[in-house]
Each structure stands twice: as C-alpha cells, then as structure tokens.
Amino acid sequence: MKKAPTLEDVAREAGVSTASVSRYLNMPDLVRPLRKEKIEAAIAALGYVPHGAARALASQRTHTIGAVIPTFDNAIFARGVQSFQRRLHADSFTLLLASFDYDLEDEVRQVDALLTRGVDALLLVGCMHSPKIYERLDKKGLPYVHTWAFDRSGAKPCVGFDNRLAARRAASYLIDIGHSAVAMIAGITGGNDRASERAAGVREALEERGLALLPEYYIEKPYDVSEGRSAMRQLLAQDVPPTAVICGNDVLALGALLECQARGVSVPRDISITGFDDLPLTSHLQPSLTTLHVPAGEMGRRAAEYLLARLGDVPMPDSTELEVGLIVRGTTAPPGRQK
Amino acid sequence: MKKAPTLEDVAREAGVSTASVSRYLNMPDLVRPLRKEKIEAAIAALGYVPHGAARALASQRTHTIGAVIPTFDNAIFARGVQSFQRRLHADSFTLLLASFDYDLEDEVRQVDALLTRGVDALLLVGCMHSPKIYERLDKKGLPYVHTWAFDRSGAKPCVGFDNRLAARRAASYLIDIGHSAVAMIAGITGGNDRASERAAGVREALEERGLALLPEYYIEKPYDVSEGRSAMRQLLAQDVPPTAVICGNDVLALGALLECQARGVSVPRDISITGFDDLPLTSHLQPSLTTLHVPAGEMGRRAAEYLLARLGDVPMPDSTELEVGLIVRGTTAPPGRQK
DNA sequence: CTGTTAGCGCCTTCAA
DNA sequence: TTGAAGGCGCTAACAG
C-alpha cells in the first residue's frame, strides 16, 4: 500500500505553495491561470486525490449529508432516496445512508454514527423520533428535515405530505361511492407515525360520516405481501365481511388483492381495495390498484434542496407540503353489485 | 452552533490524559476500571461524540466501507445491501452507499468520491468495471469484492453466483419438459455482465441441445414491469409465438405474465414463463412464478465478512460461490397442452 | 497501565 | 494574488 500523494507533494511538484493548491481546489477563481495549469499538471502527474478526512478536520465541513431511513428494503424509500442522492450529487455532496429496521432506539445509534462521521445535515423519515435525536441535533445546530410526513404545527422542518389527510381522502371516496362496511389493513403503527396517521385518517373520515371502524375490521400487519394476504383472509372469514378494504400501503394491498383472487372473491365486484404509495407495479395489476400517489421522487429532491439551502444560508421555507393524489383505478367500485 | 466538546475536554473533565480517553475509546481493556468510570462519567456529562474526521486522519482508518450499486431502485439490490450493512454495523463499520444508474463512467466518479471519503474497502456489483477503477483501487491497495456475479478465472475476488450457469439451468429445465420454441426477454446487457451472462447462458443451453435462440425470440428491455409487458406483446404477435419465455429478472417476468393475463393467454397452458431473482412477491402471484432464487441476503452478509476479514488480516478465500436454485412453481409446464 | 508528544493532510487567517 | 504557519481533534509510538 503505497503512500498516497498529498497536497504538499502537489505543491512541490508544481513549484507553488500548499495554500495555492488548496485555493485551486476550493476557490479556483482566486488562482491565476498560469499557476492553475501547473497545479493541474502536477495533480494529474501524481494522481492526487484529496484526503476527505483531513479536509473535513480542517474545514469543519464534510460535504456529506446523512439520511436515516427505516429500511432499504422498501421500494418507496428507495425511490425517494435515489432522487435525494441525485440532487445532492449535483452539488457534489455525498449521501451517507443508514437504516434502523423500525427500531427507534437503534435510530438514535444510527444518528450518532452519522454525527460521528460528521454529516453536515440530516434527513429523517417521519416526524416521530426519540427526543435524544433532537437533543444531539440541536446541540450541534445541525440542519435537518423530516420527510414522508407533514407536521401542521410548523414546529418541525418538513418536506412531505399529510398521511392522515391522504388516508381520509381514500376513505371519503369509498363512502362517497356507497360503502359503509369499510375495513382497514394498516401497517404496524407502533413507532411509525406514517402508519398511525393513515389509520387515524381512515377512522376520522368514517366517524365524521357517522360510520365506525369496527375493531374486527381493523388489522395491523408488517410490510409484506403474505401479511396482506393473511389479513384479507381474516377479513373474509367474518360473518359479515367488509365491502371495502383500505390498505396502509401497496404491498399490503397487493397481498389483499392476491388473496381475493386466490379465493375467487371478485374485485371490485365483491369487495373494493385501495392501497397507498402508487408503486409502479400497481397500475399493471389486473384489476389495477386504486391507490394514493406518493411523490417520493419530488420529495427526495426537495428535501435535498432544503438542506442544501440551509447549509448555504439561502432562505427557504421550513415546510413544504406535497400533494398525495387519489388514483382511482380498477379495484374500487360501488358496493352491492352482488347479484 | 456551539463548539462540540473534544476528547481533550473529556480528559480534563475526567482528570486524565487524552491518551487514556483515546484508549478507552479504542481499546477499553487497556484502561483500569476506576479510570474507565471517570471517563464514562465525563463523556456523559459533556455529551461527547467522537470526531470521525480527526480520528480518520490520525489513524488512517475510517471504519467506513463503500458500496457502489447500479441503483437503489431495485428490490434485489436493496435486500443485499440491507444485509451487507447489517453485518458491517455489527462490527461498527459504517456503509457509504453510492449509485451510478448503470452509467459505467459515472461509476468511476462514484468510486473516486468514495475514495476521497476514505472508505477502507469497497463492494462492487458485477465483475465488469472500468479499468480506471481497478487502477485506483490497486494503487491504494484497497480491499474490494465483486458481488452478484462470479468470476471463474479466480482473478477477481468475488462473493456471488454464476449468472450464466443459473440461466442455463432455467433453459435446460424448459427443454427437459419438452419446450423447443424458447424465447428470452433479457435485461439491457450493455455494460451489465449480470444481464449479458444470463442471456449467454440461455443461448448456450439451447445450442447444446440442438436448438437456437432465434433473433425474433430475443428481446432486451429495461428493468420495468411495463417493459416486460411490451416485450411479451411483441412475442405474442409473431406468426409462431414461443411456448416458453425466459426472463432476465422477475420484474420483466411479472410484466410478461401480466400481459398474458391481460390478453387471455393462459399461463402455463399456452406459454411458460420463468423469472430470475425470486422477489418475495413472486410466490404469491397467480400462477406463482417459476424463477431462480438469488441469495441476496446471504451474499451481502458474506461480502461484508470477506472485506472485514481482509481489513483484519484474517485469512479468507478470495472467492465464494453461492448457489442459485431453480424454484419451479406455477408458470411453467410442458408445451403442447393446447387442445 | 498511563502521560507526553509529534504528527495525520488540509484550510485559513495574516502579511506581504 | 500568493506564501507562511498555526491549528482542526485524535492516535500512536515512546518513555515512564
């Protein structure tokens, strides 16, 4: 393992001071063209690559932004993160990604790890986090942003959407087309404000219309197709099955739909199903899935822009609410079509 | 932004030397229990968090490992990366993730970025990369590993599987059960050795059995459900449609299956379909998808163990080949069942 | 086991 | 515009 060339080596090779090379690297405009060329030549000749840690130590800036997400294993996070990273990269920032498997205590550890790595800013998923996280962040005065949720109080910087409102939209739609026996297959709500807000939204919407979300019509399941299936099986086995099922995400909805098909229950004739996320796959299903479109890509991009702006002291509103539109497709229809 | 407490502050607070605090942090066993407690108290009192860049600069080790993947937006990479990260984390290493959107030139840039960040080791996807990458890596003597592929020459460190062999397995199976009109919907093979090896495997297997992969039976498509659909549409429109279609991945296979269903083509009665990856979803489809099981989780874990071993100077073979098993499910059957 | 001390590679005043 | 020089926070000999 040969020793890598340092900035000092470059300076010597180019016959200039280290300060000039440093300037060339960071503020090229302050260096005269002639010197510039010499430095460029030296860098190329030596194959010099800047040493990030040294740079970070000296400048107290890492040009790195962290994101702490529940899991990589979820298409919808993947999409958002992908565009978050793309946007950061455009400003030559690097993304440091960590996941915590929905374990809120582990999330604290992951945040600590990222702070140790010296991230300049942080993206968080959801608005519900251990107070310890805010403590650490605020203590360092580190910019951060919440995503995949929206805090109406305005107390927290958010680039996201209102999960409750979106879920209400799905529920209202079903009620509007005539459903009253509405069930919900929710994601696990413990420690997950996206999931719990969605559940709350459905409950609210029903109650406002004089309906109720019956206990036997409410099931929580982990994010997995087979869990969606088993939940639907449970619902179908009841004396009076629901005529519509709102799912907390598309994966559960897909499971629910597949279960119906496996049992010869016709969708949407016998039962309506809605999802949440609008995964690319859902529009191709037969019937195609009625769902809520989450603008994950835009959210990732905007979250990046918010953090970049904060780091650059560019003014920018602390909250950006994005729309979650209901995409009505083939899995929903008025009830009572049973002959 | 208050100045964060440093190791020196901790030392002062605890009434010991900075060296002791450093030792406590890195080799706790070398510190006497009494001092240990004092130091722990001081750390807690001050809310001290180590400064990663300083540590990296002084120790020439970042405890960070990079992974450069084609895209986040693919469930199968997500799974592998998730377990890679989990394993790294168990040894308190951090994962630095970058993606390059299947642009081989961008991959070079991403590798450079990671090198600047000072990763201690690197995970690469596939065995086909710009020579520049190997140049940089070898120059620094940085440990790296190839995944999602397997190099029989043994020249490259790999933890992966033989894509060609796996694809052959699927083709052979179809021939064995009587198919001779076999088509393939491959992923884009340009700059992607996983996709091209799979295509090559299918071609080989057919030719060995005296069959051929007809040009009109070979279609390349991007990773997307709708692309799989359009490819299948194209295949179905031919004068003599194939009786079996091998897909380069499950997403294309899913699209192919959905297209058949949308057009009333019965699977597997009229046509057989196979996938590649074994996404969780595929076993729930109706019919369930015959596919090749890629052990992404195990691969990620083992790749991490390989790199960790190299960093710790623990001996470990440079190549680990994993099995890709054919999972025969409902989308395949002998041909000619058409009445 | 513990303290002293010299860097790690770069940035950033400060003067010139 | 440029160069000189003092750290940034921590680790790793080395001496004790």
XYZ file of C-alpha atoms (C1' of nucleotides) in Angstrom:
710
model
C 0.000 0.000 0.000
C 1.994 2.937 -1.302
C 1.562 6.220 0.445
C -0.869 8.415 -1.418
C 0.401 11.758 -2.688
C -0.608 14.699 -0.536
C -1.409 18.257 -1.280
C 2.111 19.099 -0.210
C 3.519 16.790 -2.860
C 1.394 18.512 -5.436
C 2.621 21.893 -4.282
C 6.239 20.816 -4.509
C 5.740 19.248 -7.932
C 4.059 22.389 -9.188
C 6.558 24.678 -7.532
C 3.925 26.631 -5.602
C 2.761 26.817 -2.008
C 0.295 24.426 -0.431
C -2.017 27.340 0.074
C -2.268 27.865 -3.650
C -3.112 24.272 -4.278
C -5.724 24.417 -1.582
C -7.187 27.505 -3.156
C -7.168 25.886 -6.531
C -9.176 23.068 -5.079
C -11.708 25.200 -3.262
C -11.836 28.587 -4.920
C -10.257 28.184 -8.346
C -11.152 31.724 -9.325
C -8.628 33.116 -6.909
C -5.757 31.425 -8.701
C -4.045 32.888 -11.723
C -4.417 30.832 -14.922
C -0.741 30.108 -15.258
C -0.441 28.632 -11.799
C -3.650 26.807 -12.384
C -2.197 24.884 -15.265
C 0.900 23.977 -13.330
C -1.198 22.708 -10.494
C -3.464 20.756 -12.779
C -0.462 19.121 -14.377
C 1.001 18.210 -11.020
C -2.270 16.733 -9.846
C -2.579 14.639 -12.965
C 1.044 13.517 -12.828
C 0.772 12.399 -9.240
C -2.733 11.018 -9.440
C -3.591 13.105 -6.432
C -6.908 12.524 -4.690
C -7.857 14.900 -1.862
C -7.998 13.406 1.585
C -11.547 13.844 2.800
C -10.862 13.408 6.472
C -8.089 15.952 6.530
C -10.221 18.357 4.638
C -13.129 17.779 6.962
C -10.983 18.258 10.018
C -9.526 21.484 8.816
C -12.657 22.981 7.370
C -15.194 21.563 9.778
C -17.298 20.621 6.814
C -17.616 17.173 5.318
C -19.787 17.847 2.312
C -21.704 14.827 3.413
C -25.373 14.625 4.222
C -26.910 11.775 6.106
C -30.242 10.041 5.716
C -31.666 7.705 8.298
C -34.397 5.543 6.878
C -36.359 2.675 8.397
C -35.200 0.152 5.816
C -33.625 -0.122 2.385
C -35.990 -2.928 1.657
C -38.921 -0.815 0.605
C -39.339 0.404 -2.908
C -40.885 3.672 -1.890
C -37.964 4.743 0.306
C -35.593 3.582 -2.367
C -37.192 5.908 -4.847
C -37.089 8.904 -2.566
C -33.526 8.276 -1.501
C -32.453 7.788 -5.076
C -33.579 11.244 -6.049
C -32.345 12.754 -2.794
C -28.921 11.424 -3.615
C -29.085 12.525 -7.195
C -29.799 16.069 -6.108
C -27.036 16.098 -3.513
C -24.620 14.757 -6.017
C -25.388 17.622 -8.350
C -23.944 19.896 -5.668
C -21.132 17.417 -5.078
C -22.385 16.383 -1.715
C -22.235 12.756 -0.738
C -25.042 10.798 0.835
C -24.422 8.749 3.937
C -27.230 6.298 4.384
C -28.235 4.388 7.473
C -31.208 2.227 8.317
C -32.660 1.135 11.632
C -35.243 -1.531 10.858
C -38.038 0.359 12.578
C -36.253 0.156 15.918
C -36.471 3.670 17.355
C -33.644 3.079 19.799
C -31.424 1.894 17.009
C -32.316 5.026 15.144
C -30.634 7.037 17.867
C -27.497 4.972 17.453
C -27.551 5.450 13.710
C -27.890 9.186 14.107
C -24.943 9.156 16.483
C -22.927 7.203 13.980
C -23.694 9.738 11.298
C -22.832 12.618 13.604
C -19.513 10.994 14.322
C -18.925 10.739 10.610
C -19.524 14.424 10.623
C -22.507 14.816 8.341
C -23.355 18.431 7.620
C -27.104 17.839 7.637
C -29.606 15.079 8.121
C -32.756 13.682 6.565
C -35.212 11.910 8.830
C -38.236 9.848 7.858
C -41.443 10.738 9.645
C -41.926 13.268 12.413
C -41.707 10.925 15.355
C -38.279 10.449 16.829
C -36.553 9.934 20.106
C -36.021 13.232 21.967
C -32.380 12.253 22.196
C -32.094 12.755 18.476
C -33.335 16.320 18.624
C -31.096 16.973 21.584
C -27.994 15.910 19.685
C -29.027 17.711 16.548
C -29.995 20.962 18.188
C -26.899 20.931 20.332
C -24.764 20.901 17.227
C -27.087 23.258 15.409
C -27.235 20.761 12.581
C -29.790 21.348 9.816
C -32.269 18.526 9.397
C -35.529 17.831 7.667
C -38.456 15.497 8.169
C -39.896 13.654 5.202
C -42.714 11.279 4.374
C -44.919 13.175 6.769
C -46.045 16.707 7.417
C -46.263 18.490 10.712
C -49.070 21.049 10.662
C -47.832 22.749 13.805
C -44.943 24.094 11.798
C -42.603 23.342 14.673
C -40.554 20.916 12.633
C -38.934 21.425 9.257
C -40.762 19.140 6.845
C -40.784 18.280 3.200
C -43.567 15.796 2.973
C -47.228 15.121 2.904
C -50.109 14.703 5.280
C -50.638 10.991 5.724
C -53.827 11.495 7.671
C -55.366 13.711 5.088
C -54.434 11.334 2.306
C -55.938 8.367 4.095
C -59.091 10.388 4.717
C -59.294 11.013 1.047
C -59.357 7.295 0.284
C -61.941 6.641 2.970
C -64.161 9.513 1.859
C -64.061 8.293 -1.676
C -65.225 4.841 -0.670
C -68.017 6.298 1.425
C -68.998 8.575 -1.414
C -69.464 5.669 -3.778
C -71.653 3.945 -1.243
C -69.551 1.820 1.069
C -70.354 1.665 4.742
C -68.697 -1.580 5.750
C -65.147 -0.315 5.454
C -62.190 -2.187 6.898
C -58.536 -1.300 7.186
C -55.354 -3.305 6.877
C -52.786 -0.964 8.376
C -49.039 -1.196 8.587
C -47.600 -1.658 12.079
C -48.328 1.659 13.753
C -46.026 1.313 16.748
C -43.258 3.876 16.418
C -44.376 4.696 12.909
C -46.255 7.931 12.519
C -46.862 7.401 8.803
C -48.737 4.194 9.515
C -50.576 5.533 12.530
C -51.593 8.755 10.819
C -53.024 6.782 7.961
C -55.022 4.655 10.340
C -56.207 7.735 12.188
C -57.282 9.356 8.951
C -59.444 6.436 7.984
C -61.016 6.305 11.418
C -61.732 10.034 11.403
C -63.266 10.029 7.976
C -65.582 7.188 8.858
C -66.668 8.742 12.114
C -67.381 12.077 10.535
C -69.807 10.338 8.248
C -71.499 8.523 11.072
C -69.672 5.283 10.454
C -67.197 3.479 12.630
C -64.064 1.476 12.097
C -65.101 -1.723 13.864
C -62.399 -3.458 15.875
C -62.884 -6.611 13.835
C -62.403 -4.526 10.728
C -59.047 -3.165 11.786
C -55.912 -5.251 11.342
C -52.249 -4.268 11.595
C -49.659 -6.192 9.661
C -45.964 -5.922 8.771
C -44.909 -4.736 5.328
C -45.125 -7.971 3.345
C -47.323 -9.422 0.626
C -48.089 -12.547 2.595
C -49.176 -10.467 5.569
C -51.623 -8.636 3.364
C -52.974 -11.949 2.248
C -53.434 -13.257 5.739
C -55.156 -10.068 6.831
C -57.565 -10.297 3.941
C -58.218 -13.950 4.748
C -59.119 -12.897 8.255
C -61.475 -10.215 6.975
C -63.135 -12.534 4.507
C -63.730 -15.135 7.194
C -66.000 -12.855 9.199
C -69.756 -13.301 9.384
C -70.262 -10.032 7.609
C -67.157 -9.259 5.545
C -66.471 -5.624 4.684
C -67.340 -4.342 1.235
C -64.204 -2.217 1.076
C -60.702 -2.524 2.482
C -58.268 0.359 2.805
C -54.676 -0.756 2.994
C -51.910 1.211 4.641
C -49.555 0.587 1.730
C -49.442 -1.014 -1.696
C -47.657 -4.139 -0.580
C -50.419 -4.990 1.859
C -52.968 -4.063 -0.778
C -51.297 -6.336 -3.270
C -51.452 -9.181 -0.795
C -55.092 -8.441 -0.124
C -55.874 -8.445 -3.814
C -53.995 -11.674 -4.456
C -55.784 -13.348 -1.594
C -59.134 -12.381 -3.027
C -58.148 -13.730 -6.401
C -56.879 -16.949 -4.873
C -60.222 -17.460 -3.172
C -62.377 -16.482 -6.097
C -63.583 -13.312 -4.477
C -64.103 -10.848 -7.275
C -62.504 -7.409 -7.000
C -64.086 -4.903 -7.154
C -67.453 -6.606 -7.570
C -67.453 -8.344 -4.204
C -65.007 -6.126 -2.443
C -63.116 -2.900 -3.097
C -59.454 -2.424 -2.221
C -57.252 0.658 -2.007
C -53.522 0.961 -1.499
C -51.055 3.714 -0.595
C -47.799 4.644 -2.373
C -48.559 4.002 -6.032
C -45.732 1.598 -6.727
C -45.069 1.294 -10.470
C -46.336 -2.249 -10.425
C -49.806 -1.387 -9.206
C -51.042 0.136 -12.424
C -50.367 -3.128 -14.243
C -52.280 -5.395 -11.929
C -55.480 -6.960 -13.063
C -57.572 -5.158 -11.949
C -55.253 -2.191 -11.495
C -54.998 -0.871 -7.976
C -56.766 2.230 -6.752
C -54.179 3.922 -4.574
C -52.707 7.165 -3.273
C -49.832 8.552 -5.225
C -46.854 9.496 -3.062
C -44.466 11.852 -4.862
C -41.372 10.160 -3.473
C -39.020 11.397 -6.136
C -40.035 15.001 -5.817
C -39.931 14.768 -2.068
C -36.363 13.480 -2.111
C -35.260 16.191 -4.455
C -36.928 18.956 -2.486
C -35.621 17.684 0.813
C -32.133 17.838 -0.635
C -32.733 21.351 -1.839
C -33.957 22.422 1.567
C -30.869 21.110 3.343
C -28.543 22.485 0.708
C -30.212 25.869 1.091
C -29.828 25.806 4.863
C -26.163 24.930 4.505
C -25.695 27.732 2.030
C -27.637 30.191 4.159
C -30.129 30.622 1.376
C -33.562 31.490 2.718
C -36.158 28.785 2.177
C -39.422 27.997 3.937
C -39.116 25.376 6.656
C -42.127 23.459 5.421
C -43.148 22.171 2.061
C -46.326 20.212 1.753
C -46.721 17.926 -1.198
C -49.931 16.611 -2.651
C -50.935 12.991 -2.375
C -53.480 12.351 -5.070
C -56.001 9.559 -5.090
C -55.562 7.483 -8.231
C -58.834 5.751 -8.905
C -58.280 2.588 -10.874
C -59.825 -0.826 -11.108
C -60.039 -2.204 -7.592
C -62.783 0.079 -6.386
C -66.464 0.235 -7.282
C -69.778 0.859 -5.555
C -70.829 -1.977 -3.248
C -73.925 -4.146 -3.512
C -73.284 -5.214 -7.031
C -73.520 -8.776 -5.803
C -76.414 -10.368 -7.593
C -23.716 26.347 16.703
C -21.867 25.751 19.954
C -18.485 24.174 19.732
C -18.687 20.468 20.377
C -16.689 19.053 23.283
C -13.446 17.382 22.269
C -11.542 14.497 23.601
C -9.334 16.952 25.386
C -12.339 18.385 27.202
C -13.259 14.921 28.304
C -9.742 14.277 29.529
C -9.736 17.468 31.540
C -13.164 16.794 32.992
C -12.118 13.285 33.990
C -8.730 14.381 35.216
C -6.806 12.042 32.992
C -4.698 12.340 29.865
C -6.078 12.468 26.369
C -4.275 9.240 25.650
C -6.315 7.446 28.260
C -9.538 8.697 26.821
C -8.405 7.647 23.387
C -7.548 4.213 24.715
C -10.842 3.971 26.456
C -12.493 4.645 23.146
C -10.432 2.199 21.119
C -9.075 -0.454 23.431
C -11.145 -0.276 26.594
C -9.447 -3.320 28.047
C -6.229 -1.434 28.498
C -7.837 1.022 30.884
C -8.255 0.377 34.580
C -11.884 0.140 35.727
C -11.669 3.148 38.012
C -10.451 5.427 35.247
C -12.964 3.920 32.981
C -15.812 5.064 35.162
C -14.438 8.557 35.451
C -14.103 8.771 31.720
C -17.553 7.413 31.138
C -18.962 9.989 33.504
C -17.114 12.788 31.787
C -18.302 11.648 28.377
C -21.884 11.505 29.550
C -21.664 14.854 31.296
C -20.281 16.596 28.274
C -22.321 14.719 25.703
C -19.119 13.978 23.892
C -19.285 12.484 20.402
C -16.001 11.452 18.770
C -14.940 13.428 15.739
C -14.759 10.934 12.899
C -12.634 13.013 10.575
C -9.992 13.658 13.196
C -9.962 10.031 14.104
C -9.684 9.028 10.479
C -6.879 11.448 9.840
C -4.870 10.273 12.806
C -5.467 6.583 12.385
C -5.637 6.396 8.605
C -8.729 4.302 9.008
C -12.285 5.496 8.599
C -14.192 2.413 9.675
C -16.277 3.060 6.630
C -16.901 0.681 3.767
C -18.310 1.789 0.448
C -20.719 0.074 -1.884
C -21.297 1.205 -5.425
C -24.507 -0.184 -6.828
C -26.263 0.439 -10.130
C -29.412 1.799 -8.497
C -31.265 1.929 -5.206
C -34.435 1.390 -7.086
C -34.274 -2.361 -7.342
C -35.586 -4.617 -4.645
C -32.920 -7.200 -5.118
C -30.022 -4.806 -4.558
C -31.868 -3.338 -1.644
C -32.035 -6.702 0.001
C -28.374 -7.459 -0.484
C -27.274 -4.034 0.661
C -29.506 -4.226 3.687
C -27.779 -7.338 4.950
C -24.380 -6.050 3.928
C -24.974 -3.032 6.073
C -26.335 -5.032 8.943
C -23.197 -7.139 9.017
C -20.911 -4.128 8.817
C -22.774 -2.472 11.582
C -22.234 -5.463 13.822
C -18.530 -4.658 13.603
C -19.295 -0.960 13.956
C -18.382 -0.140 10.426
C -20.483 2.314 8.501
C -21.738 1.841 4.985
C -21.227 4.541 2.406
C -23.557 3.941 -0.495
C -23.380 5.324 -3.991
C -25.282 4.560 -7.152
C -24.496 5.248 -10.768
C -27.639 4.471 -12.728
C -25.928 1.914 -14.942
C -23.590 4.576 -16.335
C -20.140 2.987 -16.236
C -18.371 6.317 -16.490
C -20.349 7.671 -13.596
C -19.364 4.607 -11.661
C -15.756 5.743 -11.873
C -16.725 9.095 -10.452
C -18.632 7.479 -7.637
C -15.673 5.307 -6.762
C -13.480 8.396 -6.701
C -15.903 10.110 -4.405
C -15.831 7.189 -2.035
C -12.055 7.064 -2.122
C -11.920 10.724 -1.210
C -14.207 9.984 1.700
C -11.606 7.471 2.654
C -13.502 4.216 2.629
C -11.452 1.324 3.959
C -12.873 -1.152 1.457
C -15.319 -1.357 -1.386
C -18.135 -3.523 -2.681
C -18.763 -3.604 -6.412
C -21.695 -5.113 -8.269
C -20.806 -7.394 -11.141
C -17.352 -8.167 -12.486
C -17.289 -5.678 -15.313
C -15.864 -2.291 -14.484
C -13.794 0.459 -15.982
C -10.056 -0.293 -15.805
C -9.702 3.079 -14.112
C -11.472 1.696 -11.122
C -9.046 -1.152 -10.678
C -6.162 1.240 -11.206
C -7.298 3.486 -8.386
C -8.096 0.617 -6.098
C -4.911 -1.310 -6.666
C -2.811 1.797 -6.355
C -4.145 2.290 -2.849
C -4.101 -1.416 -2.105
C -7.720 -1.133 -1.085
C -9.637 -4.367 -0.444
C -12.671 -4.837 -2.647
C -15.093 -7.524 -3.625
C -17.326 -8.271 -6.580
C -20.870 -9.411 -5.979
C -23.907 -10.546 -7.949
C -21.607 -12.406 -10.285
C -18.850 -14.964 -10.144
C -15.571 -14.948 -11.983
C -14.427 -18.490 -12.690
C -10.935 -17.357 -13.589
C -10.371 -16.633 -9.929
C -8.592 -13.440 -10.864
C -11.094 -11.260 -9.065
C -12.313 -11.507 -5.504
C -15.976 -12.496 -5.695
C -18.819 -13.334 -3.417
C -21.557 -14.171 -5.816
C -23.064 -16.599 -8.188
C -22.704 -17.720 -11.763
C -25.381 -15.933 -13.743
C -24.682 -17.934 -16.855
C -24.951 -21.247 -15.106
C -28.177 -20.219 -13.413
C -29.741 -19.101 -16.671
C -28.673 -22.381 -18.262
C -30.456 -24.174 -15.523
C -33.721 -22.475 -16.364
C -33.293 -23.126 -20.081
C -32.376 -26.767 -19.554
C -35.386 -27.268 -17.393
C -37.696 -25.920 -20.050
C -36.085 -28.085 -22.711
C -36.324 -31.087 -20.420
C -40.043 -30.694 -20.042
C -40.405 -30.510 -23.786
C -40.075 -26.930 -24.961
C -38.205 -26.168 -28.127
C -39.608 -22.771 -29.063
C -37.898 -20.862 -26.272
C -37.675 -17.067 -26.216
C -35.880 -14.686 -23.924
C -36.719 -11.286 -22.527
C -33.381 -10.079 -21.233
C -32.441 -7.035 -19.242
C -30.319 -4.452 -21.035
C -26.993 -6.204 -21.483
C -24.841 -3.216 -22.391
C -22.370 -2.645 -19.577
C -24.153 -5.167 -17.417
C -22.453 -8.513 -17.086
C -25.242 -9.996 -14.980
C -27.729 -9.425 -17.771
C -25.389 -10.486 -20.555
C -24.265 -13.621 -18.766
C -27.846 -14.642 -18.268
C -28.555 -14.156 -21.947
C -25.419 -16.078 -22.863
C -26.434 -18.931 -20.590
C -29.788 -19.310 -22.244
C -28.236 -19.226 -25.677
C -25.624 -21.817 -24.739
C -28.077 -24.199 -23.217
C -30.307 -24.090 -26.257
C -27.460 -24.610 -28.682
C -26.095 -27.524 -26.745
C -29.404 -29.229 -27.186
C -29.519 -28.524 -30.870
C -31.856 -25.591 -30.524
C -31.273 -21.951 -31.261
C -32.278 -18.666 -29.744
C -33.906 -17.068 -32.776
C -33.300 -13.349 -33.242
C -37.030 -12.713 -33.206
C -37.211 -14.601 -29.944
C -34.651 -12.427 -28.203
C -35.676 -9.059 -26.772
C -33.801 -6.727 -24.430
C -35.734 -4.393 -22.166
C -35.084 -2.043 -19.235
C -35.984 -3.121 -15.723
C -39.669 -2.230 -15.582
C -42.972 -4.048 -15.444
C -44.360 -2.245 -18.442
C -41.288 -3.136 -20.496
C -41.877 -6.773 -19.701
C -45.417 -6.368 -20.893
C -44.434 -4.780 -24.155
C -41.822 -7.442 -24.824
C -44.371 -10.175 -24.276
C -46.794 -8.390 -26.535
C -44.141 -8.414 -29.222
C -43.506 -12.119 -28.737
C -47.172 -12.975 -28.798
C -47.681 -11.064 -32.025
C -45.356 -13.316 -34.001
C -46.577 -15.860 -36.522
C -45.295 -18.666 -34.380
C -45.137 -17.475 -30.791
C -42.722 -19.233 -28.425
C -44.047 -21.832 -25.994
C -41.707 -20.670 -23.266
C -40.187 -17.331 -22.289
C -37.175 -16.952 -20.029
C -36.951 -13.538 -18.422
C -33.750 -11.928 -17.243
C -35.337 -10.824 -13.988
C -38.563 -11.086 -12.044
C -39.791 -7.628 -12.901
C -39.713 -8.388 -16.599
C -41.276 -11.783 -15.891
C -44.029 -10.131 -13.924
C -44.725 -7.816 -16.804
C -44.735 -10.759 -19.203
C -47.159 -12.656 -17.021
C -49.475 -9.693 -16.599
C -49.517 -9.112 -20.327
C -50.531 -12.705 -20.951
C -53.295 -12.407 -18.424
C -54.481 -9.140 -19.917
C -54.740 -10.809 -23.324
C -56.322 -14.010 -22.155
C -53.254 -16.082 -22.903
C -53.205 -18.830 -20.305
C -50.029 -19.386 -18.325
C -48.655 -22.035 -18.233
C -51.069 -23.792 -20.564
C -50.369 -21.655 -23.620
C -46.978 -20.384 -22.619
C -44.449 -20.938 -19.855
C -42.597 -18.105 -18.140
C -39.557 -18.037 -15.868
C -38.041 -15.196 -13.892
C -34.784 -14.518 -12.099
C -34.288 -13.165 -8.518
C -37.166 -14.704 -6.603
C -38.644 -11.495 -5.286
C -40.931 -12.142 -2.307
C -43.906 -11.146 -4.379
C -43.449 -13.832 -7.000
C -44.555 -16.750 -4.880
C -47.918 -15.093 -4.349
C -48.771 -14.486 -7.942
C -51.471 -16.460 -9.628
C -49.991 -18.638 -11.022
C -46.879 -18.351 -8.892
C -43.707 -17.611 -10.795
C -41.088 -20.223 -11.611
C -37.834 -18.405 -11.018
C -34.209 -18.613 -9.910
C -33.582 -17.876 -6.291
C -30.803 -15.358 -5.739
C -29.464 -15.476 -2.179
C -29.102 -11.712 -1.928
C -29.165 -11.554 1.840
C -26.514 -14.184 2.306
C -24.419 -12.634 -0.414
C -24.468 -9.248 1.290
C -23.551 -10.739 4.603
C -20.714 -12.805 3.198
C -19.355 -9.947 1.158
C -19.187 -7.911 4.344
C -17.421 -10.730 6.117
C -14.901 -11.028 3.348
C -13.997 -7.346 3.454
C -13.930 -7.277 7.227
C -11.597 -10.266 7.174
C -9.285 -8.589 4.702
C -9.181 -5.477 6.830
C -8.452 -7.531 9.894
C -5.816 -9.596 8.110
C -7.833 -12.697 8.755
C -7.279 -15.300 6.050
C -10.310 -15.970 3.907
C -10.707 -17.387 0.405
C -10.957 -14.740 -2.308
C -13.932 -16.402 -3.935
C -17.191 -17.662 -2.598
C -19.683 -19.112 -4.989
C -23.280 -19.199 -3.932
C -25.994 -21.440 -5.282
C -28.821 -20.117 -7.393
C -31.589 -22.669 -7.202
C -34.372 -23.056 -9.709
C -37.695 -22.698 -7.939
C -40.267 -24.469 -10.041
C -43.692 -23.028 -9.412
C -46.814 -22.442 -11.394
C -45.804 -20.582 -14.549
C -44.067 -23.496 -16.233
C -45.469 -26.695 -17.712
C -44.853 -28.935 -20.692
C -45.871 -27.351 -24.001
C -48.476 -28.548 -26.421
C -51.225 -28.800 -23.900
C -53.238 -26.575 -26.171
C -56.295 -28.523 -27.162
C -1.256 0.725 32.831
C -0.563 5.908 31.939
C 1.106 10.501 30.250
C 3.840 13.211 26.714
C 4.233 14.487 22.280
C 4.656 14.500 17.475
C 2.238 14.322 13.600
C -2.115 12.820 10.149
C -3.419 16.297 5.396
C -5.599 20.218 4.749
C -7.639 25.005 5.416
C -7.349 29.670 6.649
C -6.125 33.653 8.757
C -2.437 37.018 8.306
C 1.150 39.606 5.977
C 3.412 40.535 2.102
C -2.887 37.082 -5.878
C 0.430 34.499 -3.059
C 3.132 32.177 0.898
C 3.983 31.064 5.830
C 2.354 28.950 9.710
C -0.836 27.600 13.208
C -4.139 24.637 14.255
C -8.546 21.147 13.441
C -9.299 16.509 17.116
C -7.375 12.419 17.550
C -3.980 8.364 17.517
C 0.249 6.011 18.295
C 4.721 5.477 19.451
C 7.589 6.143 23.292
C 9.038 6.679 27.827
C 7.888 6.033 32.478
